[in-house]
Short mmCIF file of C-alpha atoms and ligand atoms in Angstrom, two decimals:
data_model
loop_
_atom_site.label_atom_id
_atom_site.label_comp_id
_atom_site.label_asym_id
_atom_site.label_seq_id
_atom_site.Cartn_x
_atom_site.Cartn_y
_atom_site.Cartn_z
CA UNK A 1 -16.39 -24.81 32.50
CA UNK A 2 -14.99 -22.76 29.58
CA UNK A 3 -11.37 -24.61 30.21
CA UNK A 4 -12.93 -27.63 29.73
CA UNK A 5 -14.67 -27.16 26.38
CA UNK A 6 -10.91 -25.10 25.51
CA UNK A 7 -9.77 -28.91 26.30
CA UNK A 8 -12.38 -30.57 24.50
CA UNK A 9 -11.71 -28.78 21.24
CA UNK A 10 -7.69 -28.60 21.57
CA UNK A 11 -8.08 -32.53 21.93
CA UNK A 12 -10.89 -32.15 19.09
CA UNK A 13 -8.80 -30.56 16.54
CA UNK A 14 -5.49 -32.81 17.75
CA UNK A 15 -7.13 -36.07 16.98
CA UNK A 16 -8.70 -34.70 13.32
CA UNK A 17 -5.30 -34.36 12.48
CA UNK A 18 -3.62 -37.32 13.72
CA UNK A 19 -6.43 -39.05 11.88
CA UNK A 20 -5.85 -37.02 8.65
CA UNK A 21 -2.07 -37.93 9.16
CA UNK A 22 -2.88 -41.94 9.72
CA UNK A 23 -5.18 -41.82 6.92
CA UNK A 24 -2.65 -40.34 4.63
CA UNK A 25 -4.87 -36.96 4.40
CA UNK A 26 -2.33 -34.75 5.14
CA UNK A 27 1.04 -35.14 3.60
CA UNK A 28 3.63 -33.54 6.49
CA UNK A 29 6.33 -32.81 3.67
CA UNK A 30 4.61 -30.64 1.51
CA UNK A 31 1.81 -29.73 3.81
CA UNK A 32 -1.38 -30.63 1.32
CA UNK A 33 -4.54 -32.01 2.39
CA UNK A 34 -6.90 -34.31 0.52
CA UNK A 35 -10.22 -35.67 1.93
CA UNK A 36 -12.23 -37.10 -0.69
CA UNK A 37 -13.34 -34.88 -3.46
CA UNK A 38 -14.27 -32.31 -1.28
CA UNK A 39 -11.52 -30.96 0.49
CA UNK A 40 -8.29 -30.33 -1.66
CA UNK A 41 -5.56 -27.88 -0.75
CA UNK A 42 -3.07 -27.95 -3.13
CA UNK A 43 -0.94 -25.26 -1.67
CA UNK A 44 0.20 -26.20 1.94
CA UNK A 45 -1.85 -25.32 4.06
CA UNK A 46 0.40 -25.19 6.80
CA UNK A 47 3.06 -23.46 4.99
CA UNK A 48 6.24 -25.04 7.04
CA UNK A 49 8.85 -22.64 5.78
CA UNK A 50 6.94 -19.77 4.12
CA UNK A 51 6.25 -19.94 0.66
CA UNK A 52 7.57 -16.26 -0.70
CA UNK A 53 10.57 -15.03 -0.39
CA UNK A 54 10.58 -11.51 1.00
CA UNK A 55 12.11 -9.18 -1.29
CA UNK A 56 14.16 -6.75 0.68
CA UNK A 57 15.54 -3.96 -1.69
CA UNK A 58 18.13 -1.97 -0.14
CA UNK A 59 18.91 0.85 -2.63
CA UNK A 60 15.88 2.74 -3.81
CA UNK A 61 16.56 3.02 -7.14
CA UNK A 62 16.08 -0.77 -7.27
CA UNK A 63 13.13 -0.63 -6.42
CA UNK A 64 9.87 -0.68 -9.22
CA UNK A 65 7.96 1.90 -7.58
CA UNK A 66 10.89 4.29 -7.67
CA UNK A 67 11.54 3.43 -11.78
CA UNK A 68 7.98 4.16 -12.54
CA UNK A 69 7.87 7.31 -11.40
CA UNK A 70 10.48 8.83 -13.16
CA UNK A 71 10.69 10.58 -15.83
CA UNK A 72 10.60 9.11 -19.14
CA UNK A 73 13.61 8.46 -20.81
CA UNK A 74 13.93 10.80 -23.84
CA UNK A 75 15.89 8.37 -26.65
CA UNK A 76 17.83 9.97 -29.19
CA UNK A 77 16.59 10.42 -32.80
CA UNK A 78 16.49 7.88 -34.94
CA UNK A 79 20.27 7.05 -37.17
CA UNK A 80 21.97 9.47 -34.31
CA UNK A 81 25.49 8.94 -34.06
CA UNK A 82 27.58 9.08 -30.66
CA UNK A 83 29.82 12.07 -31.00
CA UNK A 84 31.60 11.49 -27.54
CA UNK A 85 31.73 7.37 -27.14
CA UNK A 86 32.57 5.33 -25.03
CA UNK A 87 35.78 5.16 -23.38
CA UNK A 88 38.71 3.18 -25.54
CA UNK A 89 40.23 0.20 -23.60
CA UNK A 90 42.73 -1.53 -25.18
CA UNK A 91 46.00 -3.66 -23.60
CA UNK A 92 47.96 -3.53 -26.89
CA UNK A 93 51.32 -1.47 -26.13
CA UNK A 94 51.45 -0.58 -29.94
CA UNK A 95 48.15 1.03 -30.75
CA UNK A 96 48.04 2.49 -26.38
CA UNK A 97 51.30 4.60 -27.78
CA UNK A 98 49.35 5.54 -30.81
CA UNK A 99 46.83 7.41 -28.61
CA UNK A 100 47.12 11.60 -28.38
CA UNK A 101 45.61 13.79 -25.89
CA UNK A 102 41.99 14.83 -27.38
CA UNK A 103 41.74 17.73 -29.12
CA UNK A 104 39.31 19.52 -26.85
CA UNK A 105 41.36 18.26 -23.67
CA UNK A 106 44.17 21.08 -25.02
CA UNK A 107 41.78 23.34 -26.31
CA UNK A 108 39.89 23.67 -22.97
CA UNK A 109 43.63 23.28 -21.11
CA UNK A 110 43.21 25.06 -17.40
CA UNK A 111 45.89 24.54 -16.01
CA UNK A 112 44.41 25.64 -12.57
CA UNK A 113 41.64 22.74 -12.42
CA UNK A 114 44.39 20.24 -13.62
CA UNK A 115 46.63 21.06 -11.13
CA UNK A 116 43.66 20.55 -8.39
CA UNK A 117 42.68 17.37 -9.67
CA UNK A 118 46.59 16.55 -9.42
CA UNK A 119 47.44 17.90 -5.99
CA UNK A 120 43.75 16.39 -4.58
CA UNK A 121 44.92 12.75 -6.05
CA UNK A 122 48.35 11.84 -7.09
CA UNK A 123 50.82 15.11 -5.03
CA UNK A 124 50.32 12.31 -1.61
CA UNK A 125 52.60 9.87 -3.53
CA UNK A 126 54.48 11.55 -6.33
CA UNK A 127 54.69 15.32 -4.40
CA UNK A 128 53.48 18.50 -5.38
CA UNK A 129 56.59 18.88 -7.64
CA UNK A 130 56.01 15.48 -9.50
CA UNK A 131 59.24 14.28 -7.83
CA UNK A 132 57.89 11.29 -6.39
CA UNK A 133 58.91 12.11 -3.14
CA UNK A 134 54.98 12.96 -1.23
CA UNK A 135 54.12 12.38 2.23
CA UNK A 136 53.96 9.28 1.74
CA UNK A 137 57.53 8.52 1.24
CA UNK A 138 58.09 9.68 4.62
CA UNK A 139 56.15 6.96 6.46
CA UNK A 140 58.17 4.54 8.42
CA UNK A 141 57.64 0.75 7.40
CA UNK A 142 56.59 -1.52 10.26
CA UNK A 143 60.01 -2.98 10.84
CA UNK A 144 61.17 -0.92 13.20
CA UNK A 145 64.51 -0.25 11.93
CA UNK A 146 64.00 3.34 10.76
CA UNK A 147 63.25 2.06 6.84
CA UNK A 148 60.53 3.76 4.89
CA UNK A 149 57.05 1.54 4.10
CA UNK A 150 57.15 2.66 0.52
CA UNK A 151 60.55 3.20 -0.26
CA UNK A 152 62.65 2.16 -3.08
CA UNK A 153 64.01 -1.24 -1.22
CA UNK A 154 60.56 -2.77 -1.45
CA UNK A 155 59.89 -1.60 -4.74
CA UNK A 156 57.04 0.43 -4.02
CA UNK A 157 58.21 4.05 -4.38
CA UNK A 158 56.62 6.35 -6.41
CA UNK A 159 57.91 7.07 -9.65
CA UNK A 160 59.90 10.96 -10.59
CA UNK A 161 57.13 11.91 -13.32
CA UNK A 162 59.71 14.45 -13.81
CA UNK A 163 62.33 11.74 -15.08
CA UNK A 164 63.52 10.54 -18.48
CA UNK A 165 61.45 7.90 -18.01
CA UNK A 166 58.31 9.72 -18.03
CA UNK A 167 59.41 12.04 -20.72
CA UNK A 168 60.21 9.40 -23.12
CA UNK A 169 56.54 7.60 -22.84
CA UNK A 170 53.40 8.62 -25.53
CA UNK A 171 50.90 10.68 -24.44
CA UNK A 172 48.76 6.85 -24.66
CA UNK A 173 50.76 4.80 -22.30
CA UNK A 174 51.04 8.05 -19.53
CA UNK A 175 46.98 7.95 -19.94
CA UNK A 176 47.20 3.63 -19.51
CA UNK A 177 49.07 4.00 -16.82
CA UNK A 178 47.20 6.48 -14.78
CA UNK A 179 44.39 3.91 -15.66
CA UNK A 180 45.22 1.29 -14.22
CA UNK A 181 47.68 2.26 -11.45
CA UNK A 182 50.84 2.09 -13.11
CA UNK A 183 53.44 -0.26 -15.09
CA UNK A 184 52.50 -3.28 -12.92
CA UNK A 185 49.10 -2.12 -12.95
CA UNK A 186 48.36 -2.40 -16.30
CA UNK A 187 50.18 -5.85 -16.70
CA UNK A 188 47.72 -7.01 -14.02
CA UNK A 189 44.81 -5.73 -15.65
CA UNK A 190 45.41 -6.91 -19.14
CA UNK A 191 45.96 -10.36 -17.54
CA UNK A 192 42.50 -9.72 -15.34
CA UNK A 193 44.09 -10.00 -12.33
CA UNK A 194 44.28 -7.44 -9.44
CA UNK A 195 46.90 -4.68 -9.47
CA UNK A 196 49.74 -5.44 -6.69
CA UNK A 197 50.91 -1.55 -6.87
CA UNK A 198 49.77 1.16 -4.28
CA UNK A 199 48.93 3.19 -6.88
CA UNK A 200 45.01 2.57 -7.52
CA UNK A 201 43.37 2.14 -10.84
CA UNK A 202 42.34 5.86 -11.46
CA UNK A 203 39.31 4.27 -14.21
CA UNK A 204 37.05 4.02 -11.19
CA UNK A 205 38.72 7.12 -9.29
CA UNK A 206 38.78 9.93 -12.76
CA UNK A 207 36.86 10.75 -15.69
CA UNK A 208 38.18 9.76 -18.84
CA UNK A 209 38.79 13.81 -19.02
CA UNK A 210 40.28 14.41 -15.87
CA UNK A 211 43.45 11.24 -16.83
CA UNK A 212 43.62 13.09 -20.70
CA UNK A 213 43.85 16.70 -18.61
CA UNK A 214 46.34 14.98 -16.54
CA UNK A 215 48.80 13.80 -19.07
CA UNK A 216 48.69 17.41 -20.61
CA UNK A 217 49.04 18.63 -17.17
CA UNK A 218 52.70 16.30 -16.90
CA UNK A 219 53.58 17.31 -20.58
CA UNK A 220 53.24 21.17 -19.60
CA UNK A 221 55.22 20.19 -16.39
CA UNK A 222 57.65 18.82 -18.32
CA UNK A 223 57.67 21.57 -20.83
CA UNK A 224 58.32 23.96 -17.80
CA UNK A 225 60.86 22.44 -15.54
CA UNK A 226 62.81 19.78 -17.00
C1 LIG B 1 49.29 5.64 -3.36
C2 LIG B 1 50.38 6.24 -4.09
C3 LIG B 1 50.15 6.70 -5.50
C4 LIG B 1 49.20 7.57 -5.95
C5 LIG B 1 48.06 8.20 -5.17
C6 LIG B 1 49.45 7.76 -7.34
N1 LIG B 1 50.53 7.03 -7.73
FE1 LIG B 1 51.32 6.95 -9.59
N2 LIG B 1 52.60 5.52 -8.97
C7 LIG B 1 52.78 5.09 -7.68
C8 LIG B 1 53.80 4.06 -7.65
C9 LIG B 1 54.27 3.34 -6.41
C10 LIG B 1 54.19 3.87 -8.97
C11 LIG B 1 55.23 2.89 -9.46
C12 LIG B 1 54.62 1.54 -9.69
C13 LIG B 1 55.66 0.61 -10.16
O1 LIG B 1 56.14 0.78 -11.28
O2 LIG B 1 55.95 -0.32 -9.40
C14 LIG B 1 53.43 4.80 -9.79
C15 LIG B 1 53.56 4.92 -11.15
C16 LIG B 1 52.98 5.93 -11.92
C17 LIG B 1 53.18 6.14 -13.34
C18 LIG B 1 54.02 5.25 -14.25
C19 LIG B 1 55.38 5.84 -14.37
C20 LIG B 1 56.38 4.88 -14.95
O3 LIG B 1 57.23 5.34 -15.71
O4 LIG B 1 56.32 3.70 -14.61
C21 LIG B 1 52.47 7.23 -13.70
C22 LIG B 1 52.40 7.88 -15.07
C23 LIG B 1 51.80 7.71 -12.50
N3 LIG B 1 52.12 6.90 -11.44
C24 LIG B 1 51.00 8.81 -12.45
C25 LIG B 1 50.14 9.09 -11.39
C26 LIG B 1 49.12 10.10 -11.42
C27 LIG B 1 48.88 11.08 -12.55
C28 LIG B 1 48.45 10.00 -10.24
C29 LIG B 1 47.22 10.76 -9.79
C30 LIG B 1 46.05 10.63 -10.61
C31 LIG B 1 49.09 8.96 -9.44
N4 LIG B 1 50.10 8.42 -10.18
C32 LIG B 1 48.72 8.59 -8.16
C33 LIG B 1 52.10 5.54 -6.58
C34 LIG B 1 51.00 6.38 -6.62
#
């Protein structure tokens, strides 16, 4: 008995909408329904491929909730003046060389936390002893034929920082180049294009401080042992 009147209305409600479709009731793109003045749904009511998008935030600090409950921002007085600004990027050689080591980079020189930041980042490629001969120089290229993967043949060994070369650049273009990983680095990057050197772009890897305490860290290297 109670299959039968399941039957009944199943058929029921199946042939109130194929008459609603027939009579050009129900529109089956958009899913509204009209009948008369009475019955309007604007909105489908059938929704065929969900209406809202669902918002999936995957970090929390985008989400709103997170942003409200944080502390308020505190904004500096009014007519304040930046006293430490932003960091100066600029791809022209002659004002780069114009560029000095801050001020409070050699006042607060240690030569300790310099020579950490160098040994943690740049001793793998140019060596403890600024040689250029790290590790890395040691690894055997792919080839098979006993020749290095970044040796001097492909054009990829790391430079002496304890060289003429070095010596002779300004304190600016030593900073530029631990920027942006290098000579052919920095050619990339003032052309927007991506570096081809091993050596990475040390903007997204250092501190402004750290590449300034760096270059002092070279000069006093070069001071010492040349
Ligand atoms: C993955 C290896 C690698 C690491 C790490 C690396 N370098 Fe280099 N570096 C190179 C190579 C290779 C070159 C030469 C690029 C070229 O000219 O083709 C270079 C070039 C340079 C130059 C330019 C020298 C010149 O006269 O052309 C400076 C300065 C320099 N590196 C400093 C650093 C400092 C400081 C660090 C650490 C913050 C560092 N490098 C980390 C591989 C590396």
């Amino acid at each position: 008995m109670k299959m039968v009147l399941n039957q009944i209305i199943f058929k029921t409600c199946l042939f109130v909408l194929f008459v609603f479709v027939f009579v050009g009731c129900y529109n089956t793109g958009t899913g509204e329904v009209t009948w008369g003045p009475a019955i309007n749904f604007k909105l489908p009511a059938f929704p065929e491929t969900g209406s809202h998008q669902v918002m999936v935030f995957s970090e929390m600090h985008y989400s709103p909730s997170y942003r409200s409950q944080e502390v308020p921002r505190i904004l500096p007085p009014k007519d304040s003046v930046p006293v430490t600004g932003a960091e100066l990027v600029s791809f022209e050689i002659e004002e780069i060389k114009e560029w000095k080591i801050p001020g409070n980079v050699k006042s607060d020189f240690d030569i300790d936390n310099a020579a950490k930041i160098y040994n943690y980042n740049c001793a793998v490629c140019h060596g403890t002893d600024l040689e250029g001969q790290g590790p890395i120089t040691s690894i055997l290229s792919g080839r098979n034929d006993g020749s290095l993967a970044y040796g001097p043949d492909d054009g990829a060994a790391p430079v002496n920082l304890n060289s003429e070369r070095v010596w002779e650049l300004s304190d600016g273009e030593i900073f530029a180049y631990i920027t942006w990983g290098g000579r052919p680095g920095y050619s990339s990057a003032k052309r927007g294009k991506d570096s081809p050197a091993i050596m990475p772009m040390f903007k997204y890897l250092l501190s402004e401080e750290d590449r300034w305490e760096l270059v002092e860290y070279l000069r006093v290297w070069h001071g010492e042992n040349r």
